[in-house]
Amino acid sequence: MIKDFAKGLWKENPVFVQVLGMCPTLAVTTKALFGLSMGLATTFVVVSSGLVISSIRRFVPDQVRIPMFTVIIATFVTAADYFLKANFFQISKALGPYVPLIVVNCLILGRAEAFASKHGVARSGLDALGMGVGFTCALVVLGACREILGAGTVFGARIMGEGFTNWIIMVLPAGAFITLGLLVGGFNIIDKKVSKKKG
Amino acid sequence: MKELILVFIAASITNNFVLTYFLGICPFIGVSGKIDSSIGLGIATTFVMTMAATVTWLIYYYILVPFNLVFLQYVTFIIVIASFVQFVEMVIRKVSPPLYKALGIFLPLITTNCAILGLTLFMVLRNYSFLEAVVFGLGAGVGFTLALVIMAGIREDLVFAEVPEPLQGAGITLIIAGMLAMAFMGFGGIISG
């Protein structure tokens, strides 16, 4: 049970290992805060859709399962979008169309198809939660890197000294691609060292 | 007419969907290994994008808005796109089996391409007129194809390069994409939009 949860954090991390759900990952991580909100919204959708899908999995005919999953996911995304609009209008505005785009985040449909449609409710919930948390961590790390170098702050708090010149490129799309590429490389190095120690 | 051309250029080059909006990254990173197959995927996606923009525009402004059903927007759009992809698949299979074979698994994959849902959302956000929406769909598709084919060309050569081990695979692809994005920034001054 614990394994279902923990594998999403590191071993099968959706961003660094599976390279899934790239659109929101790259698009919204200009600031750590946006990464965090996007991560939480995605976690909500992946967990609730995982719970629903795994509990109705016996009644869904095989041929129509993908459209059904998509409709369930889209429903929860609509809920998340309206919640953000009502309570955190500024964040919702900054994230723009990338909140509704959670619908086509391959991470969510991937979990539904690969795990929730084959396992019980409790395990699917844990699996989805692990993936969601892993996704959120990755987004916050990426957002923090880009915010430190692009604006000299983290979560709005000043980190770099007065003389620091902002690297504009980090806020632009090109910076997103390059930072994530390097982070994936760094992840692989650490992963290799850890697995070497283990055996 | 001038506006339409501007929308087209903005969607395909200056605000390239893949390299500035990060839409359609999954096929961009996962599939773009060979030039041939990326051209096939690009053309199929362009077609679906143009049609999806047309159909969702009509549904949004003639059904959802008048009946106050805008909250169903995401659900409706994704159903339209999914069923449209299914439809295109059936038509191509019937009309041209060789083309169907060549496109293979790429066709069903188009449904989960975020570029298409993103396209329909941007279309609504920017209040495009009907013609603008159609041109926007076409331009976005052309831009997607362009980015995909360039990337495939680079990756065909990359096979012979010595990439540091931790960066192999996704890492180096992302870094190359970053450089391409920088190159596309150079077009930014052509028009604002």
Tab-separated table of C-alpha atoms in Angstrom:
chain	number	residue	atom	x	y	z
A	1	MET	CA	0.000	0.000	0.000
A	2	ILE	CA	2.739	2.411	0.974
A	3	LYS	CA	4.569	1.498	-2.214
A	4	ASP	CA	1.610	2.618	-4.326
A	5	PHE	CA	1.963	6.042	-2.804
A	6	ALA	CA	5.751	6.313	-2.664
A	7	LYS	CA	6.575	5.320	-6.223
A	8	GLY	CA	5.048	8.523	-7.592
A	9	LEU	CA	7.401	10.633	-5.493
A	10	TRP	CA	10.660	9.386	-6.913
A	11	LYS	CA	10.931	6.107	-8.785
A	12	GLU	CA	8.124	6.856	-11.224
A	13	ASN	CA	8.023	10.619	-10.816
A	14	PRO	CA	5.600	11.830	-13.495
A	15	VAL	CA	7.728	14.774	-14.593
A	16	PHE	CA	11.341	13.679	-14.243
A	17	VAL	CA	11.019	9.994	-15.095
A	18	GLN	CA	7.879	9.557	-17.179
A	19	VAL	CA	8.024	13.024	-18.804
A	20	LEU	CA	4.224	13.279	-18.702
A	21	GLY	CA	2.047	16.349	-18.428
A	22	MET	CA	4.575	18.671	-19.976
A	23	CYS	CA	2.297	21.513	-21.055
A	24	PRO	CA	1.383	22.777	-17.573
A	25	THR	CA	4.805	21.870	-16.222
A	26	LEU	CA	6.583	24.181	-18.608
A	27	ALA	CA	3.960	26.843	-19.066
A	28	VAL	CA	3.031	27.879	-15.538
A	29	THR	CA	6.343	27.506	-13.708
A	30	THR	CA	7.569	31.072	-14.124
A	31	LYS	CA	6.983	31.397	-10.361
A	32	ALA	CA	7.105	28.800	-7.591
A	33	LEU	CA	3.642	29.845	-6.384
A	34	PHE	CA	2.054	29.155	-9.784
A	35	GLY	CA	3.789	25.778	-9.879
A	36	LEU	CA	2.370	24.958	-6.446
A	37	SER	CA	-1.180	25.965	-7.356
A	38	MET	CA	-1.088	24.065	-10.626
A	39	GLY	CA	0.326	21.036	-8.795
A	40	LEU	CA	-2.428	21.131	-6.172
A	41	ALA	CA	-5.167	21.553	-8.779
A	42	THR	CA	-3.783	18.607	-10.738
A	43	THR	CA	-3.502	16.515	-7.571
A	44	PHE	CA	-7.154	17.209	-6.773
A	45	VAL	CA	-8.237	16.133	-10.252
A	46	VAL	CA	-6.050	13.029	-10.422
A	47	VAL	CA	-7.124	11.821	-6.963
A	48	SER	CA	-10.850	12.424	-7.345
A	49	SER	CA	-11.003	11.041	-10.881
A	50	GLY	CA	-8.918	8.051	-9.746
A	51	LEU	CA	-11.368	7.343	-6.926
A	52	VAL	CA	-14.426	7.611	-9.160
A	53	ILE	CA	-12.932	5.619	-12.014
A	54	SER	CA	-11.748	2.789	-9.801
A	55	SER	CA	-15.129	2.527	-8.100
A	56	ILE	CA	-17.072	2.315	-11.377
A	57	ARG	CA	-14.513	0.241	-13.225
A	58	ARG	CA	-16.685	-2.904	-13.243
A	59	PHE	CA	-19.624	-1.168	-14.939
A	60	VAL	CA	-17.732	0.528	-17.751
A	61	PRO	CA	-17.643	-1.383	-21.067
A	62	ASP	CA	-14.136	-1.655	-22.434
A	63	GLN	CA	-14.823	0.061	-25.764
A	64	VAL	CA	-16.109	3.305	-24.316
A	65	ARG	CA	-13.801	3.576	-21.309
A	66	ILE	CA	-11.517	6.288	-22.706
A	67	PRO	CA	-14.357	8.729	-23.528
A	68	MET	CA	-15.943	7.979	-20.132
A	69	PHE	CA	-12.680	8.633	-18.293
A	70	THR	CA	-12.216	11.848	-20.223
A	71	VAL	CA	-15.688	13.101	-19.337
A	72	ILE	CA	-15.142	12.278	-15.637
A	73	ILE	CA	-11.806	14.105	-15.687
A	74	ALA	CA	-13.298	17.094	-17.505
A	75	THR	CA	-16.021	17.345	-14.860
A	76	PHE	CA	-13.516	17.533	-12.005
A	77	VAL	CA	-11.393	20.013	-13.930
A	78	THR	CA	-14.432	22.254	-14.343
A	79	ALA	CA	-14.952	22.080	-10.572
A	80	ALA	CA	-11.296	22.928	-9.880
A	81	ASP	CA	-11.396	25.797	-12.375
A	82	TYR	CA	-14.511	27.352	-10.832
A	83	PHE	CA	-13.059	26.906	-7.336
A	84	LEU	CA	-9.883	28.775	-8.334
A	85	LYS	CA	-11.876	31.502	-10.068
A	86	ALA	CA	-14.047	32.013	-6.998
A	87	ASN	CA	-11.373	31.941	-4.295
A	88	PHE	CA	-8.004	32.739	-5.881
A	89	PHE	CA	-8.881	34.982	-8.776
A	90	GLN	CA	-5.347	36.345	-9.305
A	91	ILE	CA	-3.822	32.885	-9.525
A	92	SER	CA	-6.601	31.658	-11.768
A	93	LYS	CA	-5.966	34.614	-14.064
A	94	ALA	CA	-2.218	33.964	-14.153
A	95	LEU	CA	-2.683	30.285	-14.951
A	96	GLY	CA	-5.182	31.177	-17.680
A	97	PRO	CA	-6.166	28.404	-20.084
A	98	TYR	CA	-3.708	26.001	-18.495
A	99	VAL	CA	-6.222	25.120	-15.765
A	100	PRO	CA	-8.787	23.742	-18.241
A	101	LEU	CA	-5.892	22.103	-20.053
A	102	ILE	CA	-5.517	19.755	-17.071
A	103	VAL	CA	-8.193	17.741	-18.924
A	104	VAL	CA	-5.661	16.631	-21.498
A	105	ASN	CA	-2.777	16.223	-19.052
A	106	CYS	CA	-1.554	12.799	-20.118
A	107	LEU	CA	-0.579	12.094	-16.492
A	108	ILE	CA	-4.221	11.904	-15.409
A	109	LEU	CA	-5.559	9.768	-18.237
A	110	GLY	CA	-2.402	7.678	-17.931
A	111	ARG	CA	-3.075	6.942	-14.237
A	112	ALA	CA	-6.739	6.226	-14.968
A	113	GLU	CA	-5.871	3.801	-17.728
A	114	ALA	CA	-2.830	2.135	-16.179
A	115	PHE	CA	-3.839	1.959	-12.531
A	116	ALA	CA	-7.303	3.120	-11.462
A	117	SER	CA	-9.160	1.021	-14.030
A	118	LYS	CA	-7.471	-2.139	-12.744
A	119	HIS	CA	-7.178	-1.691	-8.970
A	120	GLY	CA	-9.406	-1.110	-5.948
A	121	VAL	CA	-10.507	2.259	-4.653
A	122	ALA	CA	-8.024	2.587	-1.777
A	123	ARG	CA	-4.946	1.632	-3.781
A	124	SER	CA	-5.987	3.831	-6.712
A	125	GLY	CA	-6.467	6.754	-4.370
A	126	LEU	CA	-3.002	6.307	-2.877
A	127	ASP	CA	-1.412	5.836	-6.278
A	128	ALA	CA	-3.068	8.999	-7.578
A	129	LEU	CA	-2.104	10.936	-4.466
A	130	GLY	CA	1.535	9.867	-4.829
A	131	MET	CA	1.589	10.906	-8.473
A	132	GLY	CA	-0.069	14.202	-7.645
A	133	VAL	CA	2.403	14.995	-4.872
A	134	GLY	CA	5.351	13.968	-7.066
A	135	PHE	CA	4.016	16.209	-9.831
A	136	THR	CA	3.550	19.111	-7.412
A	137	CYS	CA	7.104	18.753	-6.029
A	138	ALA	CA	8.562	18.739	-9.533
A	139	LEU	CA	6.576	21.853	-10.465
A	140	VAL	CA	7.628	23.698	-7.318
A	141	VAL	CA	11.310	22.822	-7.865
A	142	LEU	CA	11.169	23.935	-11.485
A	143	GLY	CA	9.218	27.068	-10.565
A	144	ALA	CA	11.677	27.924	-7.773
A	145	CYS	CA	14.704	27.537	-10.089
A	146	ARG	CA	13.145	29.779	-12.695
A	147	GLU	CA	11.970	32.328	-10.125
A	148	ILE	CA	15.354	32.585	-8.400
A	149	LEU	CA	17.229	33.151	-11.637
A	150	GLY	CA	14.505	35.045	-13.484
A	151	ALA	CA	13.343	37.390	-10.741
A	152	GLY	CA	15.675	36.829	-7.766
A	153	THR	CA	12.847	35.669	-5.488
A	154	VAL	CA	11.198	32.480	-4.191
A	155	PHE	CA	7.469	32.538	-3.400
A	156	GLY	CA	7.830	36.314	-3.682
A	157	ALA	CA	10.566	36.543	-0.996
A	158	ARG	CA	13.772	38.246	-2.132
A	159	ILE	CA	16.761	35.854	-2.226
A	160	MET	CA	19.318	37.370	-4.538
A	161	GLY	CA	21.229	40.498	-3.477
A	162	GLU	CA	20.561	43.978	-4.819
A	163	GLY	CA	23.224	43.739	-7.500
A	164	PHE	CA	21.635	40.679	-9.102
A	165	THR	CA	20.607	41.090	-12.714
A	166	ASN	CA	17.496	39.076	-13.599
A	167	TRP	CA	17.988	36.437	-16.239
A	168	ILE	CA	15.075	37.353	-18.457
A	169	ILE	CA	15.535	34.167	-20.465
A	170	MET	CA	14.433	32.075	-17.465
A	171	VAL	CA	10.969	33.597	-17.534
A	172	LEU	CA	10.662	33.060	-21.288
A	173	PRO	CA	9.688	29.731	-22.884
A	174	ALA	CA	13.278	28.935	-23.858
A	175	GLY	CA	14.355	29.061	-20.205
A	176	ALA	CA	11.582	26.635	-19.252
A	177	PHE	CA	12.745	24.018	-21.721
A	178	ILE	CA	16.411	24.333	-20.818
A	179	THR	CA	15.856	24.343	-17.037
A	180	LEU	CA	13.667	21.262	-17.205
A	181	GLY	CA	16.200	19.522	-19.476
A	182	LEU	CA	18.993	20.169	-16.988
A	183	LEU	CA	16.798	19.153	-14.040
A	184	VAL	CA	15.995	15.848	-15.748
A	185	GLY	CA	19.743	15.340	-16.216
A	186	GLY	CA	20.425	16.177	-12.560
A	187	PHE	CA	17.656	13.824	-11.475
A	188	ASN	CA	19.238	10.992	-13.453
A	189	ILE	CA	22.654	11.602	-11.843
A	190	ILE	CA	21.214	11.496	-8.298
A	191	ASP	CA	19.046	8.504	-9.128
A	192	LYS	CA	22.063	6.579	-10.379
A	193	LYS	CA	24.132	7.376	-7.283
A	194	VAL	CA	21.277	6.314	-5.002
A	195	SER	CA	20.674	3.030	-6.788
A	196	LYS	CA	24.402	2.297	-6.803
A	197	LYS	CA	24.540	2.674	-3.042
A	198	LYS	CA	21.614	0.339	-2.648
A	199	GLY	CA	23.094	-2.446	-4.639
B	1	MET	CA	-8.143	40.088	-44.986
B	2	LYS	CA	-5.134	41.677	-43.314
B	3	GLU	CA	-6.325	40.517	-39.888
B	4	LEU	CA	-6.670	36.964	-41.132
B	5	ILE	CA	-3.097	36.908	-42.427
B	6	LEU	CA	-1.867	38.322	-39.129
B	7	VAL	CA	-3.736	35.656	-37.174
B	8	PHE	CA	-2.202	32.994	-39.390
B	9	ILE	CA	1.374	34.241	-39.021
B	10	ALA	CA	0.986	34.768	-35.288
B	11	ALA	CA	-0.378	31.269	-34.750
B	12	SER	CA	2.167	29.511	-36.934
B	13	ILE	CA	5.411	31.408	-36.346
B	14	THR	CA	5.656	34.241	-33.851
B	15	ASN	CA	3.482	32.557	-31.221
B	16	ASN	CA	4.252	29.024	-32.255
B	17	PHE	CA	2.020	26.676	-30.278
B	18	VAL	CA	4.736	24.247	-29.338
B	19	LEU	CA	7.572	26.633	-28.619
B	20	THR	CA	5.814	29.524	-26.909
B	21	TYR	CA	2.607	28.047	-25.437
B	22	PHE	CA	4.057	24.602	-24.653
B	23	LEU	CA	1.067	22.938	-26.264
B	24	GLY	CA	1.484	19.580	-27.936
B	25	ILE	CA	4.741	18.844	-26.163
B	26	CYS	CA	4.009	15.153	-25.647
B	27	PRO	CA	4.070	14.181	-29.346
B	28	PHE	CA	6.804	16.770	-29.868
B	29	ILE	CA	9.089	14.958	-27.437
B	30	GLY	CA	7.768	11.436	-27.753
B	31	VAL	CA	7.146	11.015	-31.462
B	32	SER	CA	9.429	13.372	-33.328
B	33	GLY	CA	12.157	10.855	-34.111
B	34	LYS	CA	11.764	10.596	-37.881
B	35	ILE	CA	10.973	13.259	-40.461
B	36	ASP	CA	8.512	11.106	-42.442
B	37	SER	CA	6.302	10.181	-39.552
B	38	SER	CA	6.346	13.674	-38.104
B	39	ILE	CA	5.114	15.095	-41.429
B	40	GLY	CA	2.256	12.577	-41.388
B	41	LEU	CA	1.349	13.402	-37.822
B	42	GLY	CA	1.624	17.125	-38.547
B	43	ILE	CA	-0.780	16.970	-41.487
B	44	ALA	CA	-3.320	14.870	-39.592
B	45	THR	CA	-3.129	17.234	-36.613
B	46	THR	CA	-3.488	20.311	-38.817
B	47	PHE	CA	-6.623	18.840	-40.335
B	48	VAL	CA	-8.154	17.987	-36.961
B	49	MET	CA	-7.193	21.403	-35.567
B	50	THR	CA	-8.864	23.310	-38.400
B	51	MET	CA	-12.027	21.247	-38.166
B	52	ALA	CA	-12.086	21.317	-34.360
B	53	ALA	CA	-11.794	25.110	-34.362
B	54	THR	CA	-14.668	25.339	-36.863
B	55	VAL	CA	-16.994	22.956	-35.054
B	56	THR	CA	-16.329	24.148	-31.500
B	57	TRP	CA	-16.769	27.775	-32.569
B	58	LEU	CA	-20.213	26.974	-33.950
B	59	ILE	CA	-21.174	24.944	-30.874
B	60	TYR	CA	-19.893	27.560	-28.462
B	61	TYR	CA	-21.605	30.566	-30.012
B	62	TYR	CA	-24.815	28.914	-31.268
B	63	ILE	CA	-25.513	26.392	-28.504
B	64	LEU	CA	-23.560	26.984	-25.292
B	65	VAL	CA	-23.827	30.777	-25.096
B	66	PRO	CA	-27.527	31.192	-26.031
B	67	PHE	CA	-28.601	28.400	-23.660
B	68	ASN	CA	-26.356	29.555	-20.790
B	69	LEU	CA	-24.382	26.340	-20.758
B	70	VAL	CA	-20.886	27.821	-20.768
B	71	PHE	CA	-19.954	25.793	-17.678
B	72	LEU	CA	-20.148	22.700	-19.898
B	73	GLN	CA	-17.470	24.177	-22.149
B	74	TYR	CA	-14.577	21.828	-21.309
B	75	VAL	CA	-16.696	18.688	-21.323
B	76	THR	CA	-18.274	19.621	-24.645
B	77	PHE	CA	-15.026	20.601	-26.313
B	78	ILE	CA	-13.233	17.427	-25.343
B	79	ILE	CA	-16.146	15.297	-26.552
B	80	VAL	CA	-16.231	17.186	-29.854
B	81	ILE	CA	-12.501	16.686	-30.335
B	82	ALA	CA	-12.547	13.009	-29.361
B	83	SER	CA	-15.481	12.187	-31.596
B	84	PHE	CA	-13.980	14.216	-34.397
B	85	VAL	CA	-10.734	12.282	-34.248
B	86	GLN	CA	-12.748	9.059	-34.290
B	87	PHE	CA	-14.660	10.323	-37.324
B	88	VAL	CA	-11.506	11.323	-39.208
B	89	GLU	CA	-10.048	7.920	-38.456
B	90	MET	CA	-13.086	6.140	-39.917
B	91	VAL	CA	-13.185	8.328	-43.024
B	92	ILE	CA	-9.492	7.893	-43.749
B	93	ARG	CA	-9.735	4.153	-43.228
B	94	LYS	CA	-12.600	3.952	-45.722
B	95	VAL	CA	-11.294	6.391	-48.342
B	96	SER	CA	-7.568	5.787	-48.324
B	97	PRO	CA	-6.270	2.624	-46.620
B	98	PRO	CA	-2.608	3.384	-47.494
B	99	LEU	CA	-2.765	6.752	-45.731
B	100	TYR	CA	-4.505	5.101	-42.784
B	101	LYS	CA	-1.693	2.592	-42.513
B	102	ALA	CA	0.968	5.298	-42.758
B	103	LEU	CA	-0.569	7.339	-39.943
B	104	GLY	CA	-1.156	4.286	-37.762
B	105	ILE	CA	-1.322	4.967	-34.052
B	106	PHE	CA	-0.846	8.708	-34.494
B	107	LEU	CA	-4.514	9.217	-35.308
B	108	PRO	CA	-6.069	8.215	-31.963
B	109	LEU	CA	-3.207	9.959	-30.157
B	110	ILE	CA	-4.359	13.299	-31.547
B	111	THR	CA	-7.245	13.356	-29.034
B	112	THR	CA	-4.917	13.783	-26.081
B	113	ASN	CA	-2.808	16.370	-27.879
B	114	CYS	CA	-3.212	19.394	-25.643
B	115	ALA	CA	-2.606	21.678	-28.615
B	116	ILE	CA	-6.111	20.999	-29.904
B	117	LEU	CA	-8.010	21.667	-26.687
B	118	GLY	CA	-5.675	24.618	-26.097
B	119	LEU	CA	-6.522	25.948	-29.529
B	120	THR	CA	-10.255	25.896	-28.827
B	121	LEU	CA	-9.746	27.580	-25.433
B	122	PHE	CA	-7.586	30.361	-26.862
B	123	MET	CA	-10.126	30.843	-29.610
B	124	VAL	CA	-12.844	31.548	-27.040
B	125	LEU	CA	-10.572	33.673	-24.821
B	126	ARG	CA	-9.579	35.942	-27.693
B	127	ASN	CA	-13.129	36.353	-29.046
B	128	TYR	CA	-12.179	35.378	-32.565
B	129	SER	CA	-14.760	35.729	-35.313
B	130	PHE	CA	-15.716	32.606	-37.224
B	131	LEU	CA	-13.256	33.140	-40.093
B	132	GLU	CA	-10.471	34.101	-37.703
B	133	ALA	CA	-11.074	30.919	-35.729
B	134	VAL	CA	-10.761	28.761	-38.834
B	135	VAL	CA	-7.557	30.513	-39.923
B	136	PHE	CA	-6.256	30.297	-36.354
B	137	GLY	CA	-6.780	26.526	-36.389
B	138	LEU	CA	-5.002	26.189	-39.699
B	139	GLY	CA	-2.102	28.399	-38.621
B	140	ALA	CA	-1.654	26.568	-35.340
B	141	GLY	CA	-1.572	23.273	-37.210
B	142	VAL	CA	1.039	24.550	-39.661
B	143	GLY	CA	3.131	25.858	-36.762
B	144	PHE	CA	2.858	22.527	-34.964
B	145	THR	CA	3.962	20.673	-38.106
B	146	LEU	CA	6.856	23.082	-38.588
B	147	ALA	CA	8.178	22.617	-35.050
B	148	LEU	CA	7.722	18.847	-35.214
B	149	VAL	CA	9.567	18.498	-38.517
B	150	ILE	CA	12.473	20.747	-37.469
B	151	MET	CA	12.827	18.784	-34.253
B	152	ALA	CA	12.743	15.457	-36.096
B	153	GLY	CA	15.468	16.685	-38.445
B	154	ILE	CA	17.707	17.669	-35.547
B	155	ARG	CA	17.083	14.414	-33.739
B	156	GLU	CA	17.964	12.339	-36.786
B	157	ASP	CA	21.431	13.884	-36.634
B	158	LEU	CA	21.608	13.718	-32.876
B	159	VAL	CA	21.975	9.936	-33.086
B	160	PHE	CA	25.595	10.490	-34.106
B	161	ALA	CA	26.388	12.999	-31.384
B	162	GLU	CA	27.904	12.114	-28.043
B	163	VAL	CA	25.409	13.235	-25.443
B	164	PRO	CA	26.419	13.065	-21.754
B	165	GLU	CA	24.727	10.027	-20.285
B	166	PRO	CA	22.357	11.648	-17.776
B	167	LEU	CA	21.012	13.952	-20.471
B	168	GLN	CA	20.235	11.235	-22.995
B	169	GLY	CA	16.614	10.976	-24.072
B	170	ALA	CA	14.238	13.531	-22.625
B	171	GLY	CA	16.927	15.821	-21.187
B	172	ILE	CA	18.703	16.677	-24.405
B	173	THR	CA	15.414	16.930	-26.315
B	174	LEU	CA	14.178	19.557	-23.865
B	175	ILE	CA	17.408	21.536	-24.118
B	176	ILE	CA	17.230	21.493	-27.920
B	177	ALA	CA	13.621	22.618	-27.705
B	178	GLY	CA	14.818	25.518	-25.561
B	179	MET	CA	17.314	26.560	-28.210
B	180	LEU	CA	14.638	26.284	-30.906
B	181	ALA	CA	12.376	28.465	-28.776
B	182	MET	CA	15.154	31.051	-28.606
B	183	ALA	CA	15.492	30.925	-32.375
B	184	PHE	CA	11.757	31.415	-32.809
B	185	MET	CA	11.912	34.412	-30.469
B	186	GLY	CA	13.816	36.096	-33.257
B	187	PHE	CA	10.601	36.187	-35.298
B	188	GLY	CA	8.872	38.032	-32.476
B	189	GLY	CA	9.500	41.463	-33.941
B	190	ILE	CA	7.652	40.762	-37.196
B	191	ILE	CA	4.212	41.458	-35.778
B	192	SER	CA	2.719	41.791	-32.355
B	193	GLY	CA	-0.042	39.416	-31.684
